[in-house]
Structure formats: structure tokens, C-alpha cells
mmCIF file of C-alpha atoms in Angstrom:
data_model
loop_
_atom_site.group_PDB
_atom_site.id
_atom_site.type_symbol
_atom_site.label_atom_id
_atom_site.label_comp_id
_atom_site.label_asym_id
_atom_site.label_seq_id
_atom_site.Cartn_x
_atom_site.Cartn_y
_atom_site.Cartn_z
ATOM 1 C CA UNK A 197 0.000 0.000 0.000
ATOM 2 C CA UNK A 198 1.653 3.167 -0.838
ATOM 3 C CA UNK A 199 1.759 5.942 1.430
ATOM 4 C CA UNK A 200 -0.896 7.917 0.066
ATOM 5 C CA UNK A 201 -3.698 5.396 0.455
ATOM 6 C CA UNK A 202 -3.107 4.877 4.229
ATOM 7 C CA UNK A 203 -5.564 5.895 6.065
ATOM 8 C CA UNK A 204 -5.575 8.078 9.339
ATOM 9 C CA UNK A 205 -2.867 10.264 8.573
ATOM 10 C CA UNK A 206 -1.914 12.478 10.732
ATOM 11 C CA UNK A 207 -0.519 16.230 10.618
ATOM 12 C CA UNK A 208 2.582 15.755 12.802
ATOM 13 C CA UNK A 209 4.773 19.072 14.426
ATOM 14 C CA UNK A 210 8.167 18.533 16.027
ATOM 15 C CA UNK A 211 9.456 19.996 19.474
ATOM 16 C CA UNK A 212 13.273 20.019 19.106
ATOM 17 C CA UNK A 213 13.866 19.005 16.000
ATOM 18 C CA UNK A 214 17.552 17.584 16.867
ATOM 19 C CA UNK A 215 19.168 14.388 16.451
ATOM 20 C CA UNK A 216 16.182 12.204 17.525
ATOM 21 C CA UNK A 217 13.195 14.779 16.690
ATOM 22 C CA UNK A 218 14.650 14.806 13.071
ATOM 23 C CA UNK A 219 15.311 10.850 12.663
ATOM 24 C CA UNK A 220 11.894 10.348 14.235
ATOM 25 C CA UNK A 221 10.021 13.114 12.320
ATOM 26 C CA UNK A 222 11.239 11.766 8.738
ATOM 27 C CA UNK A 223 10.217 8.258 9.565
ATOM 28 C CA UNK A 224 6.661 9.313 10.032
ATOM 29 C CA UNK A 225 7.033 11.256 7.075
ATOM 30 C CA UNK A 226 8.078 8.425 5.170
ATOM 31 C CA UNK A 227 5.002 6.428 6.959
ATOM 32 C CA UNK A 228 2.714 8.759 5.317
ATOM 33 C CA UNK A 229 1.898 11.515 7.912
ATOM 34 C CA UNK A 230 2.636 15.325 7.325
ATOM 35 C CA UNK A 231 5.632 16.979 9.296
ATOM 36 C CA UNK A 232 3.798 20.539 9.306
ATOM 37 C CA UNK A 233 5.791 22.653 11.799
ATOM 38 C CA UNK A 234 9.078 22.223 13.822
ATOM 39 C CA UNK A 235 10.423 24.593 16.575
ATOM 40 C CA UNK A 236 14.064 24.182 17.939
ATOM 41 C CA UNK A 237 16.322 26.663 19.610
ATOM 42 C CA UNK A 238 20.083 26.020 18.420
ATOM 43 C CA UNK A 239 21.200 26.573 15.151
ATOM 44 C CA UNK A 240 21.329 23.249 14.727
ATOM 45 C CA UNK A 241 18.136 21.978 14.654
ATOM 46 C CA UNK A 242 17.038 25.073 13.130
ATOM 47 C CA UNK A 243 18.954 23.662 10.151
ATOM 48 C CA UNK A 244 17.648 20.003 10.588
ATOM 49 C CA UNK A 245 13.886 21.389 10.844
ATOM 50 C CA UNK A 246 14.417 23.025 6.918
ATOM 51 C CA UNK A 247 16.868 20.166 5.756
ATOM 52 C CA UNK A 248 15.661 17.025 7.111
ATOM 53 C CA UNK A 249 11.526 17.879 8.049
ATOM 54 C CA UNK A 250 11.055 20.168 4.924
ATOM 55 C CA UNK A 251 9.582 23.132 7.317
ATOM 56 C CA UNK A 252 10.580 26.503 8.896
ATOM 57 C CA UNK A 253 11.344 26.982 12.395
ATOM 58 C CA UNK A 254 7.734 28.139 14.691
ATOM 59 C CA UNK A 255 6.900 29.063 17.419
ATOM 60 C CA UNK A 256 5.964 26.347 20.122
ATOM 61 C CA UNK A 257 2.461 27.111 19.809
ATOM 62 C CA UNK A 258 2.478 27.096 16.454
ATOM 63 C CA UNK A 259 3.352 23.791 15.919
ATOM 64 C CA UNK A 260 0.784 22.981 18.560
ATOM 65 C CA UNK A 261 -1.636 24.720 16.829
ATOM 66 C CA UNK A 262 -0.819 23.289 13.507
ATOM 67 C CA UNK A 263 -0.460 19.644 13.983
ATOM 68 C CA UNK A 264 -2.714 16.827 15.006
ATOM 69 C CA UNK A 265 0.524 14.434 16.729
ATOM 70 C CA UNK A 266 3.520 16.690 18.491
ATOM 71 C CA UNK A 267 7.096 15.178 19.443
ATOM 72 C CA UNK A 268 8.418 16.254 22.033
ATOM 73 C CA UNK A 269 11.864 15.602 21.248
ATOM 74 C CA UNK A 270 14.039 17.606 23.847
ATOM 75 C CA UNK A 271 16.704 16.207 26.814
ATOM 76 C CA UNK A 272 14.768 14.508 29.492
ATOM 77 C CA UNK A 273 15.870 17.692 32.329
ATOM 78 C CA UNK A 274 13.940 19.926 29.507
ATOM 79 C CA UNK A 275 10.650 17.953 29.083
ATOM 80 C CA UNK A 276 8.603 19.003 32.530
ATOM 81 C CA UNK A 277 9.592 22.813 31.724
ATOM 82 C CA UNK A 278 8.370 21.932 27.766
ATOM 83 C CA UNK A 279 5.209 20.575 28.670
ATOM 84 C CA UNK A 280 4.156 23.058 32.192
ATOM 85 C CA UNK A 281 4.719 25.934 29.009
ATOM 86 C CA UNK A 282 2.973 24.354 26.724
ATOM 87 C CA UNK A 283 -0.208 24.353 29.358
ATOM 88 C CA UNK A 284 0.546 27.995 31.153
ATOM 89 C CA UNK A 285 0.778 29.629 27.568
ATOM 90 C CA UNK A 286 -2.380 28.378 26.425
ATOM 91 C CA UNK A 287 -1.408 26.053 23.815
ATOM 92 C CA UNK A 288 -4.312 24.120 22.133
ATOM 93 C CA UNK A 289 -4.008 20.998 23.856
ATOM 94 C CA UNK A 290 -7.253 19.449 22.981
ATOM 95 C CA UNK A 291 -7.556 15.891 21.312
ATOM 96 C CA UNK A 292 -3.454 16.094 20.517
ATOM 97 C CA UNK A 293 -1.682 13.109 20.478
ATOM 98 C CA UNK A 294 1.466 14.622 22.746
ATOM 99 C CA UNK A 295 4.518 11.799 22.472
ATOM 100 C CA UNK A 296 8.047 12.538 24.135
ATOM 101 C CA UNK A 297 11.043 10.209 23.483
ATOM 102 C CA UNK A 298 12.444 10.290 26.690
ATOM 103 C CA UNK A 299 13.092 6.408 27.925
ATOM 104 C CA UNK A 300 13.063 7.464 31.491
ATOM 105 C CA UNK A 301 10.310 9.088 32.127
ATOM 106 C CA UNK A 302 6.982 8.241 31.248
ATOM 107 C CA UNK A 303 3.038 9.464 31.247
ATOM 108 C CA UNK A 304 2.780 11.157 34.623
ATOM 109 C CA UNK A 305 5.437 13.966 32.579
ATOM 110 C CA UNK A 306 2.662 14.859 30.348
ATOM 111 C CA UNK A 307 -0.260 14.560 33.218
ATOM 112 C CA UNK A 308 -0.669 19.011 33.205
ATOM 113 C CA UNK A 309 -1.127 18.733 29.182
ATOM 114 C CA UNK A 310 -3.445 15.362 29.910
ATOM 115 C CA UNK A 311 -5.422 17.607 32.073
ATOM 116 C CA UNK A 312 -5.338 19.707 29.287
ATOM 117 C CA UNK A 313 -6.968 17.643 26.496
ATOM 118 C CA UNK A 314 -3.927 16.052 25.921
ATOM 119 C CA UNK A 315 -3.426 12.439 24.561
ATOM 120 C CA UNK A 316 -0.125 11.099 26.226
ATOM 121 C CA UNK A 317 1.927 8.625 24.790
ATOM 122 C CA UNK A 318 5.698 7.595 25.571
ATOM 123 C CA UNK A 319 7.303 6.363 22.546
ATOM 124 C CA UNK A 320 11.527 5.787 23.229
ATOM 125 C CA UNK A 321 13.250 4.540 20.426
ATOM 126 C CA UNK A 322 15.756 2.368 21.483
ATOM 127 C CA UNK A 323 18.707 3.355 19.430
ATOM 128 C CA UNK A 324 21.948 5.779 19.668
ATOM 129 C CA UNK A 325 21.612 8.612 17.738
ATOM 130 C CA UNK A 326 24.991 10.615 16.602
ATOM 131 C CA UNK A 327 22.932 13.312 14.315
ATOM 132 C CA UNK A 328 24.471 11.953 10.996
ATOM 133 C CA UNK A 329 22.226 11.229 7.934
ATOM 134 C CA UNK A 330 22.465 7.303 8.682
ATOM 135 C CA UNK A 331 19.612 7.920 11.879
ATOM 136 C CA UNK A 332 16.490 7.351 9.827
ATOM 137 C CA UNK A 333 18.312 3.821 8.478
ATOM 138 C CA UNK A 334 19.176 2.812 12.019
ATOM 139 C CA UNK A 335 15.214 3.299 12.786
ATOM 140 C CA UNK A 336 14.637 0.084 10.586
ATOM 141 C CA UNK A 337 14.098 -3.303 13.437
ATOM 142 C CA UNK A 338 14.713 -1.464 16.544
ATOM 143 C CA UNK A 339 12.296 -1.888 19.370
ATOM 144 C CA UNK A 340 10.649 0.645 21.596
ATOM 145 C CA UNK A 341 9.572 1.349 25.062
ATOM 146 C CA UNK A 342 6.043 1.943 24.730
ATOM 147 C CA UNK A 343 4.058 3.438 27.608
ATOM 148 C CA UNK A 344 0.633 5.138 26.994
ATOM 149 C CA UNK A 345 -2.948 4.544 28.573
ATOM 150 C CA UNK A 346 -4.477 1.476 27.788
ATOM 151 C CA UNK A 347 -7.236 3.152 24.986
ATOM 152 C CA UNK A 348 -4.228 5.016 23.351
ATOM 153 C CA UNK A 349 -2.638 1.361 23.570
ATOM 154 C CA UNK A 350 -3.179 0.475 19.413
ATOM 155 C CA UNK A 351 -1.956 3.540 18.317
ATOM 156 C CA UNK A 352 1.172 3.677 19.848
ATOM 157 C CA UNK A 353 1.866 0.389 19.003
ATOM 158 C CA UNK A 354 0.567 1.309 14.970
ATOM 159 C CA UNK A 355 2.671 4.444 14.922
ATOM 160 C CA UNK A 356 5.947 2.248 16.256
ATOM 161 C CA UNK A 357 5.072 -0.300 13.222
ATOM 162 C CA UNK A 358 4.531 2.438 10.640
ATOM 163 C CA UNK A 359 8.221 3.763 11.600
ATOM 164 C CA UNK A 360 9.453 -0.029 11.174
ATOM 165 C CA UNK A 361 10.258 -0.708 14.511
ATOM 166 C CA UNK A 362 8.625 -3.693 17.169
ATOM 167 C CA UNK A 363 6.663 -1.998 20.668
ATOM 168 C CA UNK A 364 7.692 -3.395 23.670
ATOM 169 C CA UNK A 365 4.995 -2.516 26.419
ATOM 170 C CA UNK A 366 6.807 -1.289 29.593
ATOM 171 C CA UNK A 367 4.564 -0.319 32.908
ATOM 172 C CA UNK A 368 4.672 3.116 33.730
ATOM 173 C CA UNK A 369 6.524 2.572 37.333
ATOM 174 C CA UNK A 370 9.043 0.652 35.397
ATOM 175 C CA UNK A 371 10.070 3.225 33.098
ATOM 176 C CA UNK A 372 13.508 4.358 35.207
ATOM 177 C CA UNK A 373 14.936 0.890 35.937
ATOM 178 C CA UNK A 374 14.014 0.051 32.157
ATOM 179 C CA UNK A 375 16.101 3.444 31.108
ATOM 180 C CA UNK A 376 19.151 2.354 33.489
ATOM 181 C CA UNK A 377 19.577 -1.053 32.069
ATOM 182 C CA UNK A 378 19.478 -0.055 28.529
ATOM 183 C CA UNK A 379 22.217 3.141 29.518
ATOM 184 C CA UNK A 380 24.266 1.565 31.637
ATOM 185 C CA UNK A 381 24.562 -1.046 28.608
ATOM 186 C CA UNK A 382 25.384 1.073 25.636
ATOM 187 C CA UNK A 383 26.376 4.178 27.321
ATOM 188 C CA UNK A 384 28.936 2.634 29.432
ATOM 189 C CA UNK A 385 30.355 0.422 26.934
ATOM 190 C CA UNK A 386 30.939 3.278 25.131
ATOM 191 C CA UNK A 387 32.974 4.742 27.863
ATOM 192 C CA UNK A 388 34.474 1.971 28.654
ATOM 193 C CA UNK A 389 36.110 0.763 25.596
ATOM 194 C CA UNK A 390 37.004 4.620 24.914
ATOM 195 C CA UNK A 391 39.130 3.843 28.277
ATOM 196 C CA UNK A 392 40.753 0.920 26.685
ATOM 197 C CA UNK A 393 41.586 2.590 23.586
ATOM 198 C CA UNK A 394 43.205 5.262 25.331
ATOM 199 C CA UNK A 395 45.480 2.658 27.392
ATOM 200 C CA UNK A 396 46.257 1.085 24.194
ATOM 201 C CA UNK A 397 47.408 3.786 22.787
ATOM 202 C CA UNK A 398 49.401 4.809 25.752
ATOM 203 C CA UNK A 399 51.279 1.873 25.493
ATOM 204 C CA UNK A 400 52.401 2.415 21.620
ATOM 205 C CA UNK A 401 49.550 0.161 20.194
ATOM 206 C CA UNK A 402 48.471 2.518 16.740
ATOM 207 C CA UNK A 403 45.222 1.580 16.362
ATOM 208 C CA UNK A 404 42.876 -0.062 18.925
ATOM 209 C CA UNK A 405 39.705 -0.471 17.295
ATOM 210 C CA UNK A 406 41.162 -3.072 14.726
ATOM 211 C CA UNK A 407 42.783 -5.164 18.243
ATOM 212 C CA UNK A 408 39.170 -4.400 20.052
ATOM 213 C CA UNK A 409 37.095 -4.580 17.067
ATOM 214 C CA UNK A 410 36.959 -8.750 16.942
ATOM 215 C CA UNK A 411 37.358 -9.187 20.744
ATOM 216 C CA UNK A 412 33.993 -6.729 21.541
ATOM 217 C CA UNK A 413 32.286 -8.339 18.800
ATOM 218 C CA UNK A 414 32.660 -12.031 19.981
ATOM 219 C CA UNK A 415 31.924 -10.828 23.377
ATOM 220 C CA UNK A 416 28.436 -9.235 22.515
ATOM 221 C CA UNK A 417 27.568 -12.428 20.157
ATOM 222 C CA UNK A 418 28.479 -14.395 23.438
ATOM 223 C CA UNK A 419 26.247 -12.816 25.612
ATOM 224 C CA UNK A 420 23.401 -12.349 23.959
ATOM 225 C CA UNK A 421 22.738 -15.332 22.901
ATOM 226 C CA UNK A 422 24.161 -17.617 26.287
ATOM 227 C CA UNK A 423 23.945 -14.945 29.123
ATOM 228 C CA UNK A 424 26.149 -14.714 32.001
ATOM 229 C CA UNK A 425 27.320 -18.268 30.508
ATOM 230 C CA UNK A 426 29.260 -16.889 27.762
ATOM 231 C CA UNK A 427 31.324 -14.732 30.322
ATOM 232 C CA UNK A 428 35.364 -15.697 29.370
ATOM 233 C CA UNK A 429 38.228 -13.812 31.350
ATOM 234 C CA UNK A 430 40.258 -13.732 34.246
ATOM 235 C CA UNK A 431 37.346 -13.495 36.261
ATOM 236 C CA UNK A 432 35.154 -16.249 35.565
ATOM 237 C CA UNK A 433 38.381 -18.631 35.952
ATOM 238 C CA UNK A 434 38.968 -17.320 38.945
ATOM 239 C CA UNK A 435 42.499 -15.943 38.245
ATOM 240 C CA UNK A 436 42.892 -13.825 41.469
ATOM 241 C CA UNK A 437 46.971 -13.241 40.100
ATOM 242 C CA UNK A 438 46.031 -12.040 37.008
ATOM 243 C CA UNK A 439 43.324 -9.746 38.343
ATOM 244 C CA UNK A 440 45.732 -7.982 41.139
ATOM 245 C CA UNK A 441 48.180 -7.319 38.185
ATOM 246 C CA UNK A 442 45.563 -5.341 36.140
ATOM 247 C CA UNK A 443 44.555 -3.755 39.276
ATOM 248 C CA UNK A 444 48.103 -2.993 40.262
ATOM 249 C CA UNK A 445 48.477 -1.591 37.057
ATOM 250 C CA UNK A 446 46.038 0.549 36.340
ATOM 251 C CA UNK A 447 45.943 2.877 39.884
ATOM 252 C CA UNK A 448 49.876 3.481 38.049
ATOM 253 C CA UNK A 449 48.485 4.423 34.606
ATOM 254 C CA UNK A 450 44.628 5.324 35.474
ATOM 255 C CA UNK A 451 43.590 5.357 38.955
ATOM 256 C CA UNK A 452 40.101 6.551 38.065
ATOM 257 C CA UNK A 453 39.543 3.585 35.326
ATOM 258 C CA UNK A 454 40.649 1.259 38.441
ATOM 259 C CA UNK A 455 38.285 1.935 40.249
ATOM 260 C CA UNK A 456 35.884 1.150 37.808
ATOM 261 C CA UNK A 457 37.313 -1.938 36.797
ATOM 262 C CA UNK A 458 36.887 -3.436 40.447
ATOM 263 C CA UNK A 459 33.450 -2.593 40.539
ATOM 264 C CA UNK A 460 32.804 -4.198 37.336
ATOM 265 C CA UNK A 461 35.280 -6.806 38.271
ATOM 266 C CA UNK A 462 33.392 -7.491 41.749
ATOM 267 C CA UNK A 463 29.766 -7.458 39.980
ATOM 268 C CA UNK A 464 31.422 -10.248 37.288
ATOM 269 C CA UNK A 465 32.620 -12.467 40.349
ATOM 270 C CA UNK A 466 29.186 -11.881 42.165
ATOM 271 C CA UNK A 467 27.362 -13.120 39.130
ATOM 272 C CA UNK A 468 29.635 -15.623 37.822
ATOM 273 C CA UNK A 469 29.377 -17.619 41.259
ATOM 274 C CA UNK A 470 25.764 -16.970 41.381
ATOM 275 C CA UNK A 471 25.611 -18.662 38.026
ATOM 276 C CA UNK A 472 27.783 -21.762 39.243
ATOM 277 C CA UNK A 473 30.379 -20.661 36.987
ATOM 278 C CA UNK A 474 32.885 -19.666 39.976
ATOM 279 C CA UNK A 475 33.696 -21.852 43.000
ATOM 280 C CA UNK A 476 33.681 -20.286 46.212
ATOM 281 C CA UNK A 477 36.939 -20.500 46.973
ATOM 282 C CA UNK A 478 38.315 -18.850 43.634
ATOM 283 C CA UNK A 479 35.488 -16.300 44.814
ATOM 284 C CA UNK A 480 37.383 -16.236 48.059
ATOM 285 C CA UNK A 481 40.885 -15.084 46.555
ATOM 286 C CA UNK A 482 39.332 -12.627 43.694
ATOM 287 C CA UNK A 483 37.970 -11.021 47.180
ATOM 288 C CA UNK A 484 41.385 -10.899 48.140
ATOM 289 C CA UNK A 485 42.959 -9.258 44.992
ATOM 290 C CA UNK A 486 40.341 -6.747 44.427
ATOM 291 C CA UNK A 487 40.496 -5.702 48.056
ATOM 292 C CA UNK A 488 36.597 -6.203 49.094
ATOM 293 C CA UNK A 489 34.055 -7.839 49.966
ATOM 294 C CA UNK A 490 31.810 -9.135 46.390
ATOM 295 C CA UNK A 491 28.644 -10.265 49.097
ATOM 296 C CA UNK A 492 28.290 -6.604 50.020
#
């Protein structure tokens, strides 16, 4: 069916029109539905409204006012501000569908535009976004955290599907743990392999990624499809030696990444011999290298 003969199509405005508003915005597009207003306040997305949306940069309440479905694309600290203006002002609220991004928050956000007239829907796209023209392709397959009341269930789900991605229902009270599992994954990976590079490089190894590149990728494959079973390392084989050298050795070159490889290193040994895969006494002497106590 081609776009045009869809029906329900929607008039769609943008609220920050950066590197998510824009990816997100030219997906629905491409669904069918009408990107009729953005408004963003850096350069930026000024830019990415007329380049990547097709429309000039408005006025909050004229995008309100113009479109039937508004993102509210902005950084999570901005979003209570966005909305409590978007009700003091006087913004048309009425029978709008009003859908932030934001992974860790979710409906109660929105409940001063709900009060409103507002239709509130979470919608957070779980993918990195880096603001090049690749976004919209990385929207293809990904799933995401869908929160919304249970009438406004379908169409949260449909709109998800019509930007080629899979809904994944999480509960409202769940939305901050869901939000710290999927950061502290991808987030701190990126961090920490950033760290690793560096210490490569400090030791006269030119380039880090090709050495990493193989290594990270086998990893990942391993643990997502065995779990905490496809852990390999010093750790899991309970090489207490081995473990006091790295730690030895990196409060000399990095103090600051030593510490947080013997948090990560006590959180591996907790899990491993949770999972069986470490014997207590090998627990016993990682305890010993890393200098506390794994139980606590």
C-alpha cells in the first residue's frame, strides 16, 4: 500500500527538531503523515527542521496549533519545563496526540497537558543517535519502550510499526529501571572501551579499534545469545593473580579507570558464582585481589 492510500494520517509538528526529533520526524514522514511545523532553539536543529523535516522553524504554539501528533523531542531535564509551558501559555491541547522520546520518564510527565486535552503517549526509540544522515536507516528493526494509557494502547503500538520498529509494552513505574539497564549497557560500553583505547594507545599500540574490534564483537555475540554463561576472562576462571596485576596496574596508569574496573570486576565475580560458573573459593581469593568484599 503506498503511502498515500493509508488511512488516518496524521498532521505531525516537532518539538526540538535535533538528532532524535529529526530521525523520528522523517520516519513518520516516510510512513505517510505530514511533518507541518518544527520549533528548535540552536542553530542546529534550526537547520535540521528546513533540511531534514522540509519546514521553517515556529513558534511552540504554532506547531501545537498546527499539527494533530507533536514530538516532544528535547533532553529529558527539559521535558517538565516543555510541557508546564505548553499548558501555562495556552497552547491548544485538545484531542493532541502529545509523544516525548524520553526512555526514562513516562506518562505522569505529560499529566498538566493530559489535564489539558492532551493524549499522552511515551514512545523511546531504542537506538543511539549521533545526528548523521544514517539515523532514519538505524530506525529500521529497533524496538521501543512503549508506555501510553491502555485506549491510546493500538496507536502507539501502529505508529511504532509504521516507523518499522517492534513496541515493547513497559509499565509506567518501570520506566527508570528500564532506562538504566538499557544506559548503563550502551552508554557505558561506550565509555568503557574509549578507556581501553586510550590505554592502548598509551602503550604504543596505533590503532585499537582493529585489536578491540573482533574481541567486543565475539563478546556481545556471546552474551546475547548464552547470558552470564558466555562470560570468558580472568574473572570467571577465577584468576585472582592475574586480576591484582591489572589492578596494580592501572591505579599506576589510570587510577580513576581502576576503580571502575573493580566494581565491574566485583559485579562479574558476584554473578559468575551466582551462576555456578565460579567456586567459592576462587570467589574467596578474587575477594582478596580486588580488596573487598563481592557479598556486600
Amino acid at each position: 500500500m503506498d503511502a498515500g492510500d493509508r488511512p488516518a494520517r496524521l498532521t505531525v509538528g516537532v518539538l526540538g527538531p535535533g538528532k532524535v526529533g529529526s530521525a523520528l520526524g522523517a520516519a513518520l514522514a516516510q510512513a505517510g503523515h505530514r511533518v507541518v511545523a518544527a520549533s528548535g532553539v540552536s542553530d542546529r536543529s534550526q537547520r535540521w527542521a528546513a533540511d531534514r523535516l522540509s519546514v521553517c522553524p515556529s513558534r511552540p504554539d504554532e506547531v501545537v496549533g498546527a499539527a494533530q501528533l507533536i514530538l516532544l523531542t528535547v533532553p529529558d531535564d527539559t521535558l517538565p519545563d516543555l510541557v508546564n509551558g505548553l499548558v501555562t501559555t495556552g497552547a491548544d491541547l485538545q484531542g493532541k496526540m502529545l509523544v516525548h522520546t524520553s526512555g526514562a520518564y513516562g506518562l505522569s510527565v505529560l499529566d498538566p497537558a493530559a489535564q489539558a486535552g492532551a493524549l499522552p503517549l511515551a514512545l523511546h526509540p531504542v537506538m543511539t543517535f549521533t545526528g548523521r544522515d544514517d539515523d532514519l536507516n538505524k530506525l529500521t528493526g529497533i524496538s521501543y519502550g512503549v508506555t501510553a494509557p491502555e485506549m491510546l494502547r493500538p496507536v502507539a503500538e501502529a505508529l511504532v510499526i509504521e516507523m518499522g520498529g517492534e513496541p515493547v509494552w513497559i509499565a509506567d513505574a518501570d520506566r527508570a529501571l528500564y532506562h538504566a539497564a538499557l544506559a548503563g549497557a550502551a552508554n557505558h560500553m561506550v565509555t568503557l572501551i574509549a578507556e581501553s583505547s586510550d590505554l592502548l594507545r598509551r602503550i604504543g599500540v596505533e590503532h585499537p579499534g582493529r585489536m578491540l574490534g573482533p574481541l567486543l564483537g565475539a563478546a556481545l555475540d556471546n552474551v546475547l545469545r548464552l547470558g552470564i554463561a558466555g562470560l570468558t576472562g580472568p574473572v570467571v576462571r577465577g584468576d585472582a593473580g592475574t586480576v591484582r596485576k591489572h589492578v596494580d596496574a592501572l591505579i599506576l596508569a589510570a587510577p580513576e579507570a581502576a576503580d571502575a574496573y573493580i566494581a565491574l570486576a566485583r559485579l562479574t565475580a558476584d554473578r559468575a558464582l551466582a551462576a555456578g560458573l565460579l567456586k567459592p573459593e576462587e570467589a574467596e581469593r578474587l575477594l582478596d585481589a580486588l580488596g573487598g568484599n563481592i557479598w556486600t
